[in-house]
Coordinates of C-alpha atoms and ligand atoms in Angstrom, one line a residue:
M38 CA -97.5 -87.6 -57.8
L39 CA -99.0 -85.4 -54.8
R40 CA -98.9 -86.8 -51.5
P41 CA -100.9 -84.9 -48.6
K42 CA -98.4 -83.1 -46.4
R43 CA -97.6 -85.0 -43.4
L44 CA -97.8 -83.2 -39.9
S45 CA -94.0 -83.0 -38.6
P46 CA -93.0 -84.3 -35.4
A47 CA -92.2 -81.1 -34.0
L48 CA -95.5 -79.8 -35.0
I49 CA -97.3 -82.6 -33.3
L50 CA -95.1 -82.2 -30.0
G51 CA -95.5 -78.6 -30.2
L52 CA -99.4 -79.0 -30.3
L53 CA -99.2 -81.5 -27.5
A54 CA -96.9 -79.2 -25.4
A55 CA -99.6 -76.4 -26.1
A56 CA -102.4 -78.7 -24.7
V57 CA -100.5 -79.0 -21.3
P58 CA -101.2 -75.4 -20.0
I59 CA -104.6 -75.3 -21.5
A60 CA -105.4 -78.6 -19.9
V61 CA -103.9 -77.5 -16.5
S62 CA -105.7 -74.2 -16.6
L63 CA -108.8 -75.8 -16.9
M64 CA -108.1 -78.3 -14.3
L65 CA -107.1 -75.8 -12.0
A66 CA -110.3 -73.8 -12.5
Y67 CA -112.1 -77.1 -11.8
Q68 CA -110.1 -77.8 -8.6
Q69 CA -110.2 -74.0 -7.6
S70 CA -114.1 -73.7 -8.1
R71 CA -114.6 -77.1 -6.2
Q72 CA -112.3 -76.0 -3.3
E73 CA -114.0 -72.8 -3.2
A74 CA -117.5 -74.5 -3.1
R75 CA -116.0 -76.6 -0.2
D76 CA -114.7 -73.6 1.7
Y77 CA -117.9 -71.7 1.4
A78 CA -120.1 -74.9 2.7
A79 CA -117.5 -75.4 5.5
T80 CA -118.0 -71.9 6.6
L81 CA -121.7 -72.0 6.4
A82 CA -121.6 -75.2 8.4
A83 CA -119.5 -73.4 10.9
E84 CA -122.0 -70.5 11.4
V85 CA -124.9 -72.9 11.8
L86 CA -123.0 -74.8 14.3
R87 CA -122.3 -71.7 16.4
R88 CA -126.0 -70.8 16.1
G89 CA -127.1 -74.4 16.9
D90 CA -125.0 -74.3 20.2
L91 CA -126.1 -71.1 21.2
T92 CA -129.7 -72.4 20.8
S93 CA -128.8 -75.6 22.8
E94 CA -127.4 -73.2 25.4
Q95 CA -130.4 -71.0 25.6
I96 CA -132.7 -74.0 25.5
I97 CA -130.9 -75.5 28.5
N98 CA -130.6 -72.3 30.4
S99 CA -134.3 -71.2 30.1
L100 CA -135.6 -74.5 31.0
D101 CA -133.1 -74.7 34.0
E102 CA -134.1 -71.1 35.0
L103 CA -137.7 -72.2 34.9
A104 CA -137.3 -75.5 36.7
H105 CA -135.6 -73.5 39.7
A106 CA -137.6 -70.4 39.7
G107 CA -140.3 -72.1 41.9
I108 CA -143.1 -70.7 40.0
A109 CA -146.3 -71.9 41.9
D110 CA -148.8 -71.7 39.0
P111 CA -147.0 -71.0 35.7
C112 CA -150.2 -70.7 34.0
S113 CA -151.4 -67.8 36.0
A114 CA -151.0 -64.3 34.7
E115 CA -148.1 -63.8 37.2
G116 CA -146.5 -67.3 36.2
R117 CA -146.7 -66.3 32.5
A118 CA -145.1 -62.8 33.0
R119 CA -142.1 -64.6 35.1
M120 CA -141.7 -67.1 32.2
A121 CA -141.7 -64.2 29.7
G122 CA -138.9 -62.8 31.7
I123 CA -137.1 -66.0 31.5
V124 CA -136.7 -65.9 27.8
L125 CA -136.5 -62.1 27.3
D126 CA -132.7 -62.2 27.0
K127 CA -132.8 -65.7 24.9
D128 CA -132.9 -64.6 21.3
Y129 CA -133.4 -68.1 19.9
V130 CA -136.0 -69.1 22.3
Q131 CA -139.2 -67.7 21.6
A132 CA -141.4 -68.8 24.3
I133 CA -141.1 -71.3 27.2
G134 CA -144.0 -73.2 28.5
V135 CA -145.5 -76.4 30.4
V136 CA -146.3 -79.6 28.8
R137 CA -148.8 -82.4 30.4
D138 CA -149.5 -85.7 28.7
N139 CA -148.0 -84.6 25.4
G140 CA -150.0 -81.5 25.5
L141 CA -149.1 -77.7 25.7
L142 CA -150.7 -76.6 28.8
C143 CA -149.7 -72.7 28.5
S144 CA -146.6 -70.6 27.7
S145 CA -144.9 -67.4 28.2
H146 CA -146.5 -66.3 24.9
A147 CA -150.0 -65.4 25.5
L148 CA -151.2 -66.2 22.1
A149 CA -149.6 -69.6 22.0
D150 CA -151.3 -70.3 25.4
I151 CA -154.0 -72.5 24.1
R152 CA -154.2 -76.2 25.3
Q153 CA -153.2 -78.5 22.4
P154 CA -151.9 -82.0 22.0
L155 CA -148.2 -82.0 20.7
G156 CA -148.0 -85.8 20.0
E157 CA -145.0 -87.8 20.6
P158 CA -141.5 -86.5 20.5
A159 CA -139.5 -87.2 17.5
Y160 CA -136.6 -87.8 19.6
I161 CA -135.1 -87.9 22.9
S162 CA -131.4 -86.8 23.7
S163 CA -129.3 -88.7 26.2
K164 CA -129.7 -85.8 28.5
G165 CA -133.3 -86.3 28.5
Y166 CA -134.2 -83.4 26.2
A167 CA -137.4 -84.5 24.1
T168 CA -137.6 -82.8 20.9
R169 CA -140.7 -82.4 18.6
V170 CA -140.3 -80.8 15.1
H171 CA -142.6 -79.1 12.6
V172 CA -145.1 -78.2 15.4
E173 CA -147.6 -75.7 14.2
L174 CA -149.0 -73.4 17.0
P175 CA -152.3 -71.5 17.0
A176 CA -150.7 -68.0 16.7
G177 CA -147.8 -69.2 14.6
S178 CA -149.5 -68.4 11.2
G179 CA -148.5 -71.6 9.8
R180 CA -145.0 -71.6 10.9
R181 CA -143.4 -74.7 12.0
F182 CA -141.8 -74.5 15.4
V183 CA -139.1 -76.9 17.4
L184 CA -140.2 -77.8 20.7
S185 CA -137.4 -79.0 23.2
E186 CA -138.9 -80.5 26.5
H187 CA -137.4 -81.2 29.8
S188 CA -139.0 -82.3 33.1
G189 CA -142.4 -81.1 31.9
F190 CA -141.1 -77.9 30.6
V191 CA -140.7 -76.7 27.3
A192 CA -138.7 -74.4 24.9
I193 CA -140.3 -73.1 21.8
I194 CA -137.8 -72.2 18.8
N195 CA -138.5 -70.9 15.5
P196 CA -135.8 -72.6 13.2
D197 CA -136.1 -69.8 10.6
L198 CA -134.7 -67.6 13.1
A199 CA -131.8 -69.5 13.9
L200 CA -131.1 -70.2 10.3
D201 CA -131.7 -66.8 9.0
M202 CA -128.1 -66.1 7.6
M203 CA -127.6 -66.4 3.8
A204 CA -131.5 -66.1 3.3
N205 CA -131.0 -64.3 0.1
E206 CA -129.1 -67.4 -1.5
P207 CA -131.6 -69.8 -3.3
G208 CA -131.0 -73.3 -3.1
I209 CA -128.6 -73.4 0.1
R210 CA -129.8 -75.8 2.7
L211 CA -128.9 -75.3 6.4
G212 CA -129.7 -77.2 9.4
T213 CA -129.1 -79.5 12.4
F214 CA -129.6 -83.3 13.1
A215 CA -129.3 -85.3 16.0
R216 CA -125.9 -87.2 15.9
S217 CA -127.1 -90.3 17.6
S218 CA -130.3 -91.0 15.7
G219 CA -130.0 -88.8 12.6
Q220 CA -133.5 -87.1 13.4
P221 CA -133.5 -83.6 11.9
L222 CA -133.7 -80.7 14.4
L223 CA -133.3 -77.1 13.1
M224 CA -133.9 -77.3 9.3
R225 CA -134.1 -74.9 6.3
G226 CA -134.5 -76.9 2.9
A227 CA -134.9 -80.5 2.7
F228 CA -132.4 -82.7 4.7
D229 CA -131.1 -85.8 2.7
P230 CA -130.5 -88.5 5.5
S231 CA -127.8 -90.1 3.1
W232 CA -125.4 -87.3 4.2
T233 CA -125.3 -88.8 7.8
S234 CA -123.2 -91.8 6.4
Q235 CA -120.3 -89.6 5.3
L236 CA -119.6 -88.3 9.1
N237 CA -116.7 -90.1 10.1
S238 CA -114.9 -87.4 12.3
D239 CA -115.8 -84.3 13.7
A240 CA -116.1 -82.6 10.4
A241 CA -116.6 -83.8 6.6
T242 CA -117.0 -81.9 3.2
F243 CA -118.0 -83.9 0.5
I244 CA -119.8 -83.6 -3.1
T245 CA -122.8 -85.3 -4.2
D246 CA -124.7 -85.3 -7.5
N247 CA -126.3 -81.9 -6.7
D248 CA -124.5 -80.5 -3.8
T249 CA -121.4 -79.5 -1.8
V250 CA -122.1 -80.5 1.7
A251 CA -120.2 -79.8 4.7
M252 CA -120.8 -81.2 8.2
Q253 CA -119.6 -80.1 11.8
V254 CA -120.2 -82.0 15.2
S255 CA -121.3 -80.0 18.0
R256 CA -119.1 -80.0 21.0
V257 CA -121.9 -78.8 23.3
G258 CA -125.1 -80.8 22.4
D259 CA -125.8 -84.1 20.6
F260 CA -126.3 -82.5 17.3
V261 CA -124.5 -82.0 13.7
A262 CA -124.5 -78.6 11.7
Y263 CA -124.8 -79.1 7.9
A264 CA -124.7 -76.9 5.1
A265 CA -125.4 -78.0 1.4
V266 CA -124.5 -75.7 -1.6
P267 CA -126.1 -76.4 -4.9
T268 CA -123.5 -77.6 -7.5
S269 CA -125.1 -75.1 -10.1
R270 CA -123.7 -72.3 -8.2
W271 CA -120.2 -74.2 -8.1
A272 CA -120.6 -74.4 -12.0
E273 CA -121.1 -70.5 -12.2
R274 CA -117.8 -70.3 -10.3
Y275 CA -116.1 -72.7 -12.5
H276 CA -117.1 -70.7 -15.4
A277 CA -115.7 -67.7 -13.9
F278 CA -112.6 -69.4 -13.5
V279 CA -112.2 -70.6 -16.7
L280 CA -112.7 -67.1 -18.0
R281 CA -110.0 -66.0 -15.8
L282 CA -107.6 -69.0 -16.3
L283 CA -108.1 -70.0 -19.9
P284 CA -106.7 -67.2 -21.4
I285 CA -103.2 -67.4 -19.3
G286 CA -103.3 -71.1 -20.1
L287 CA -103.9 -70.4 -23.9
V288 CA -101.2 -68.0 -24.1
A289 CA -98.6 -70.0 -21.8
G290 CA -99.6 -73.1 -24.1
L291 CA -99.1 -71.5 -27.4
L292 CA -95.6 -70.1 -26.3
L293 CA -94.6 -73.3 -24.8
G294 CA -95.8 -75.3 -27.9
Y295 CA -94.0 -72.8 -30.3
L296 CA -90.9 -72.9 -28.1
I297 CA -91.0 -76.7 -28.0
S298 CA -91.5 -77.1 -31.6
R299 CA -88.7 -74.8 -32.4
L300 CA -86.5 -76.6 -29.9
I301 CA -87.3 -79.8 -31.6
K302 CA -86.7 -78.5 -35.0
A303 CA -83.6 -77.1 -34.1
Q304 CA -82.3 -80.4 -32.3
S305 CA -83.6 -82.5 -35.2
S306 CA -80.4 -83.3 -36.5
I307 CA -79.4 -81.9 -40.2
P308 CA -78.7 -85.4 -41.1
A309 CA -82.2 -86.3 -40.2
Q310 CA -83.6 -83.2 -42.0
L311 CA -81.7 -84.4 -45.2
K312 CA -83.2 -87.9 -45.2
L313 CA -86.7 -86.3 -44.7
A314 CA -86.0 -84.2 -47.5
L315 CA -84.7 -86.9 -49.8
R316 CA -87.9 -88.8 -49.1
R317 CA -90.1 -85.9 -49.6
K318 CA -88.4 -85.1 -52.9
E319 CA -87.6 -81.4 -51.7
F320 CA -84.4 -81.2 -53.5
L321 CA -84.4 -79.5 -57.2
L322 CA -81.7 -78.4 -59.7
H323 CA -81.2 -75.2 -61.0
Y324 CA -79.0 -74.9 -64.1
Q325 CA -76.4 -72.1 -64.7
P326 CA -75.4 -71.5 -68.2
I327 CA -72.1 -71.7 -69.4
V328 CA -70.8 -69.5 -72.3
D329 CA -68.2 -69.6 -75.1
L330 CA -66.2 -66.6 -74.4
R331 CA -65.6 -66.1 -78.2
S332 CA -69.1 -66.5 -79.4
R333 CA -70.8 -65.6 -76.1
R334 CA -73.2 -68.7 -76.8
I335 CA -74.5 -70.9 -74.2
I336 CA -72.8 -74.2 -74.7
G337 CA -73.9 -76.0 -71.7
A338 CA -75.0 -75.4 -67.9
E339 CA -73.9 -76.4 -64.4
A340 CA -76.5 -78.3 -62.4
L341 CA -76.6 -76.6 -58.9
I342 CA -78.8 -78.5 -56.2
R343 CA -81.5 -76.4 -54.1
W344 CA -83.5 -77.5 -51.2
R345 CA -86.8 -76.0 -51.5
R346 CA -89.8 -76.2 -49.2
G347 CA -92.5 -74.0 -50.6
E348 CA -91.1 -70.9 -51.9
Q349 CA -88.1 -71.1 -49.5
D350 CA -84.6 -72.3 -49.9
V351 CA -84.4 -74.1 -46.7
M352 CA -80.6 -74.0 -46.5
R353 CA -77.5 -73.0 -48.7
P354 CA -76.1 -76.1 -50.5
D355 CA -72.7 -75.2 -49.7
V356 CA -73.7 -75.8 -46.1
F357 CA -75.9 -79.0 -46.5
I358 CA -73.8 -80.7 -48.9
A359 CA -70.9 -80.5 -46.3
A360 CA -73.2 -81.9 -43.7
A361 CA -74.2 -84.6 -45.9
E362 CA -70.6 -85.3 -46.6
S363 CA -69.8 -85.8 -43.0
A364 CA -73.0 -87.7 -42.4
G365 CA -72.4 -90.4 -45.0
L366 CA -75.4 -89.1 -47.0
I367 CA -73.7 -87.6 -49.8
D368 CA -73.9 -90.8 -52.3
R369 CA -77.6 -90.7 -51.7
I370 CA -77.8 -87.1 -52.6
T371 CA -75.7 -87.6 -55.9
R372 CA -77.9 -90.5 -57.1
Y373 CA -80.9 -88.0 -56.6
V374 CA -79.1 -85.6 -58.5
L375 CA -78.0 -87.8 -61.3
A376 CA -81.6 -89.0 -61.8
R377 CA -82.9 -85.8 -61.5
V378 CA -80.5 -84.2 -64.0
A379 CA -81.4 -87.0 -66.5
N380 CA -84.8 -86.4 -66.3
D381 CA -84.5 -82.6 -66.5
M382 CA -82.1 -82.8 -69.2
R383 CA -83.3 -85.5 -71.6
E384 CA -85.5 -83.0 -73.7
V385 CA -82.7 -80.4 -73.7
F386 CA -80.4 -83.2 -75.3
A387 CA -83.1 -84.2 -77.7
R388 CA -83.4 -80.7 -78.9
H389 CA -79.8 -79.5 -78.6
P390 CA -77.4 -82.6 -78.9
D391 CA -74.2 -80.7 -78.4
C392 CA -75.2 -79.1 -75.1
H393 CA -73.5 -80.4 -72.0
V394 CA -74.3 -80.6 -68.3
A395 CA -71.8 -80.2 -65.4
I396 CA -72.7 -82.0 -62.4
N397 CA -70.8 -81.6 -59.1
I398 CA -69.5 -84.8 -57.6
S399 CA -68.3 -85.0 -54.1
A400 CA -64.9 -86.6 -53.3
Q401 CA -66.5 -89.4 -51.6
D402 CA -68.6 -90.4 -54.6
F403 CA -65.1 -90.8 -56.5
E404 CA -64.1 -93.3 -53.8
S405 CA -67.3 -95.5 -54.1
T406 CA -67.0 -98.1 -56.6
D407 CA -70.5 -97.8 -58.3
L408 CA -69.9 -94.4 -59.8
I409 CA -69.0 -95.6 -63.3
A410 CA -72.1 -97.7 -63.1
L411 CA -74.2 -94.7 -61.9
I412 CA -73.0 -92.4 -64.7
K413 CA -73.6 -95.2 -67.5
Q414 CA -77.2 -95.3 -65.9
T415 CA -77.5 -91.6 -65.9
V416 CA -76.3 -91.6 -69.7
Q417 CA -79.0 -94.0 -70.6
A418 CA -81.8 -92.3 -68.5
A419 CA -80.8 -88.8 -70.4
Q420 CA -80.5 -90.5 -73.5
C421 CA -77.5 -88.5 -74.4
Q422 CA -74.1 -89.4 -75.0
P423 CA -71.0 -89.6 -72.4
G424 CA -69.7 -86.3 -73.9
N425 CA -72.7 -84.7 -72.8
L426 CA -71.7 -84.9 -69.2
I427 CA -69.1 -83.0 -67.4
L428 CA -68.1 -84.5 -63.7
E429 CA -66.9 -81.5 -61.6
A430 CA -64.9 -82.4 -58.6
T431 CA -63.4 -80.1 -56.1
E432 CA -59.4 -80.3 -55.7
H433 CA -59.8 -81.8 -52.3
G434 CA -61.2 -84.8 -53.9
F435 CA -58.4 -85.6 -56.0
L436 CA -56.0 -85.5 -53.1
N437 CA -56.0 -89.0 -52.1
A438 CA -54.5 -90.9 -54.6
E439 CA -54.3 -93.9 -57.0
K440 CA -57.7 -95.0 -56.7
V441 CA -59.6 -91.7 -57.3
S442 CA -57.0 -91.1 -60.4
R443 CA -57.9 -94.8 -62.0
R444 CA -61.4 -93.9 -61.5
V445 CA -61.1 -90.5 -63.2
A446 CA -59.3 -92.6 -66.2
C447 CA -62.0 -94.9 -66.2
L448 CA -64.7 -92.4 -66.7
R449 CA -62.8 -90.4 -69.3
E450 CA -62.3 -93.6 -71.2
Y451 CA -65.9 -94.1 -71.0
G452 CA -66.3 -90.5 -72.8
V453 CA -67.4 -88.4 -69.8
R454 CA -65.4 -85.4 -69.1
V455 CA -64.1 -84.2 -65.9
A456 CA -63.4 -80.8 -64.5
I457 CA -61.7 -79.7 -61.4
D458 CA -63.8 -77.2 -59.5
D459 CA -63.0 -74.2 -57.5
F460 CA -59.2 -74.4 -58.8
G461 CA -56.9 -72.4 -57.0
T462 CA -58.7 -72.6 -53.6
G463 CA -57.2 -76.0 -52.7
Y464 CA -53.8 -77.5 -52.8
S465 CA -53.0 -76.7 -56.3
N466 CA -49.6 -77.8 -57.5
L467 CA -48.5 -78.6 -61.0
A468 CA -47.1 -82.0 -60.3
Y469 CA -50.3 -83.0 -59.0
L470 CA -52.4 -81.6 -62.0
E471 CA -50.0 -83.4 -64.4
R472 CA -50.7 -86.8 -62.6
F473 CA -54.5 -86.4 -62.7
A474 CA -55.5 -86.3 -66.4
V475 CA -58.8 -84.2 -66.5
D476 CA -60.4 -82.0 -69.2
F477 CA -61.2 -78.9 -67.5
L478 CA -60.2 -76.4 -64.9
K479 CA -62.8 -74.2 -63.3
I480 CA -61.3 -71.0 -62.1
D481 CA -62.9 -69.8 -58.9
K482 CA -64.6 -66.8 -58.4
S483 CA -62.2 -65.5 -56.1
F484 CA -59.8 -64.9 -58.5
V485 CA -62.0 -63.7 -61.2
D486 CA -62.9 -61.1 -58.6
T487 CA -59.5 -59.8 -58.5
L488 CA -59.2 -59.1 -62.2
G489 CA -58.5 -55.5 -62.9
T490 CA -57.8 -54.6 -59.2
E491 CA -54.4 -54.1 -57.4
A492 CA -54.9 -57.2 -55.1
P493 CA -51.8 -59.2 -54.9
T494 CA -53.5 -62.1 -56.0
S495 CA -54.5 -60.5 -59.3
R496 CA -51.6 -62.0 -61.0
V497 CA -52.4 -65.6 -60.1
V498 CA -55.2 -66.0 -62.8
S499 CA -52.6 -65.3 -65.4
H500 CA -50.4 -68.0 -63.7
I501 CA -53.5 -70.4 -63.6
I502 CA -54.5 -69.8 -67.1
A503 CA -50.5 -70.2 -68.2
M504 CA -50.4 -73.2 -66.4
A505 CA -53.5 -74.5 -67.8
N506 CA -52.6 -73.7 -71.2
T507 CA -49.2 -75.7 -70.8
L508 CA -51.1 -78.7 -69.6
N509 CA -53.9 -78.3 -72.6
L510 CA -56.7 -78.1 -70.2
E511 CA -59.5 -75.8 -71.1
M512 CA -60.9 -73.6 -68.7
V513 CA -64.2 -72.3 -67.3
A514 CA -64.1 -69.0 -65.3
E515 CA -66.6 -68.9 -62.5
G516 CA -68.5 -66.0 -61.0
V517 CA -68.0 -63.8 -63.9
E518 CA -70.2 -60.5 -63.0
S519 CA -69.1 -58.0 -65.6
S520 CA -68.3 -57.5 -69.2
A521 CA -64.9 -56.1 -68.3
Q522 CA -64.2 -59.3 -66.3
A523 CA -65.4 -61.4 -69.5
D524 CA -63.2 -59.3 -72.0
E525 CA -60.3 -59.9 -69.9
L526 CA -60.7 -63.7 -69.2
Q527 CA -61.1 -63.8 -73.0
A528 CA -58.1 -61.7 -73.9
Q529 CA -56.0 -64.0 -71.6
G530 CA -57.2 -67.1 -73.4
V531 CA -60.0 -68.8 -71.2
Q532 CA -62.5 -70.4 -73.2
F533 CA -65.6 -70.5 -71.1
A534 CA -67.3 -68.7 -68.4
Q535 CA -70.2 -68.8 -66.3
G536 CA -71.6 -65.8 -63.9
W537 CA -74.3 -63.4 -63.3
H538 CA -73.0 -61.3 -66.0
F539 CA -74.4 -64.1 -68.4
A540 CA -77.1 -65.9 -66.5
R541 CA -78.2 -67.0 -63.0
P542 CA -78.8 -70.3 -62.0
M543 CA -82.4 -71.1 -63.6
P544 CA -84.9 -73.6 -63.9
V545 CA -84.6 -76.3 -66.7
A546 CA -87.5 -74.8 -68.4
Q547 CA -85.8 -71.5 -68.7
L548 CA -82.5 -73.0 -70.0
L549 CA -84.4 -74.8 -72.7
A550 CA -86.2 -71.7 -73.6
A551 CA -82.9 -69.9 -73.8
L552 CA -81.4 -72.8 -75.9
D553 CA -84.1 -72.7 -78.2
Q554 CA -84.0 -68.8 -79.0
Q555 CA -80.2 -69.1 -79.4
A556 CA -80.8 -71.8 -82.1
A557 CA -83.7 -69.7 -83.6
E558 CA -81.5 -66.6 -83.7
A559 CA -78.6 -68.7 -85.3
A560 CA -80.9 -70.0 -88.1
T561 CA -81.7 -66.6 -89.3
Ligands
G647 O1 -74.9 -72.0 -56.2 P1 -74.3 -72.6 -55.1 O2 -74.8 -72.1 -53.7 O3 -75.5 -73.7 -55.1 O4 -73.4 -73.6 -54.8 C1 -72.8 -73.9 -53.7 C2 -71.8 -75.2 -53.6 O5 -72.6 -76.3 -53.7 C3 -71.1 -75.2 -55.2 O6 -69.7 -74.7 -54.9 C4 -71.1 -76.5 -55.7 O7 -69.9 -77.2 -55.7 C5 -72.0 -77.4 -54.3 N1 -72.8 -78.1 -55.1 C6 -74.1 -77.6 -55.9 N2 -74.9 -78.4 -56.3 C7 -74.2 -79.8 -55.8 C8 -74.6 -81.2 -56.2 O8 -75.5 -81.3 -56.9 N3 -73.7 -81.9 -55.5 C9 -72.6 -81.7 -54.8 N4 -71.7 -82.5 -54.3 N5 -72.3 -80.0 -54.5 C10 -73.2 -79.2 -55.1
G648 O1 -69.7 -75.4 -57.9 P1 -69.4 -74.1 -57.6 O2 -68.6 -73.8 -56.2 O3 -68.4 -73.6 -58.8 O4 -70.9 -73.3 -57.6 C1 -71.0 -71.9 -58.1 C2 -71.3 -71.2 -56.9 O5 -71.4 -69.7 -57.4 C3 -73.0 -71.2 -56.8 O6 -73.3 -71.0 -55.8 C4 -73.5 -70.4 -57.8 O7 -74.8 -70.0 -57.5 C5 -72.6 -69.2 -57.6 N1 -72.5 -68.0 -58.6 C6 -72.6 -68.4 -60.1 N2 -72.2 -67.3 -60.7 C7 -72.1 -66.2 -59.8 C8 -72.0 -64.9 -59.9 O8 -71.6 -64.3 -60.9 N3 -71.5 -64.3 -58.8 C9 -71.8 -64.8 -57.5 N4 -71.7 -64.0 -56.5 N5 -72.1 -66.0 -57.3 C10 -72.4 -66.9 -58.3
MN649 MN1 -69.5 -76.2 -59.3

């Protein structure tokens, strides 16, 4: 049955970790562009304030000078010339003049010197300066002037001149408004009266739906300078920051994600991985043929566990079997192996009833009470005879005692045969072998390797073989890699062998095919 592969926790946490720097980079871009917009608006407001203050100062000075000049008739040619002299050095004041009954009587600018009504002032400051805004003058070619009047004299200001900075940036709104009344004074672009409510101290910067607005209170006059920068400009900066920061965030994110998922994988304990592998059925069995050395025919096979994920062996069995033993997970693995072997071998036994399968059983399994029941289940499930099964136990498993020896006896009584695995590598001694009645000795590869060499251990094989013969034990030599080794073992009286010289561990289908071919050859 195929189940969709679940995302591993390591991958999920890795992805989460990767998201953090990416999110941070986006946030940084957002904050940086916001901050930049605020700084820009504040800089503009400060410049407006500086110009506003200058304008105020020039208005006060020019009207003051005019009041104290003692000009008898300002509207005479000489009077106008003297007025022109007063404004000559005042860059922001275009002209000064005389007001009577809310009308402009005459001014320093000849062309503006036409009597015209001005209407009521929009605002009068605490110092008595009356301000009129949006005033059209005859020679002003449609331009709207701001007029500031005090004691019958008036200063004429061109607001565009005072606010002529950043003229090439569209959408930027600049100006001043009266602090006490909120009345706009100088103005470039529409003023939003709701901004005034944001001013709680000497300066404020805030973001509205459409603009980033900065305001600064004048220390000289009763007015506030403001600058509003449209959000669209800010969004552009945001995109620029994203383009700059996101790649860094992405790289950092991927790196962090990779490192964290690696870390989690490494830290997730081997026992946890084994449990997961059992649940996901990532273990499978390969079978290494065992041959009769006289006929060189396959008479059985050893089941060897493999941990597969995709095409890869995740971990070597000697590593994870040892880990499973110390984590108390070996009984679950043994159950799994037995069930799997029964399933794999059913057809092999049906077609080749004399064949046997050798299964590695851990020392702990011999101690657990239900091993016999488990083996009986396996025989049933594989639809074979107890004699088709050989249980391989390493010598260490046989060390502790009575209980194990009784269990082995029980199993052999049932008809299953038992082999001592890796013989010679443990605590082999003769007395011990006599006490444990078993059927086979498996001679470890390390001894087979010494055959035909000058190694001091090379003669141990002969002793093991002699000992086994004395005890009437049949032998399986492991790790046979050459025909010379096979011949030598046969000459010394070893009955069976396995090793790469004959065959490597293989999937059950391949084993079955080899057995089928062997049977077909025997028939002809
Ligand atoms: O081929 P290989 O590397 O698989 O074997 C390594 C070791 O793992 C062998 O010495 C064998 O004893 C052990 N082993 C292999 N399969 C099993 C198994 O199914 N159960 C146990 N307990 N040990 C196994
Ligand atoms: O259970 P045991 O330790 O006997 O398992 C045998 C181990 O030896 C397995 O890991 C198996 O894959 C490996 N093996 C079997 N035949 C050969 C061989 O001829 N040469 C080598 N190097 N290893 C072998
Ligand atoms: Mn073995």
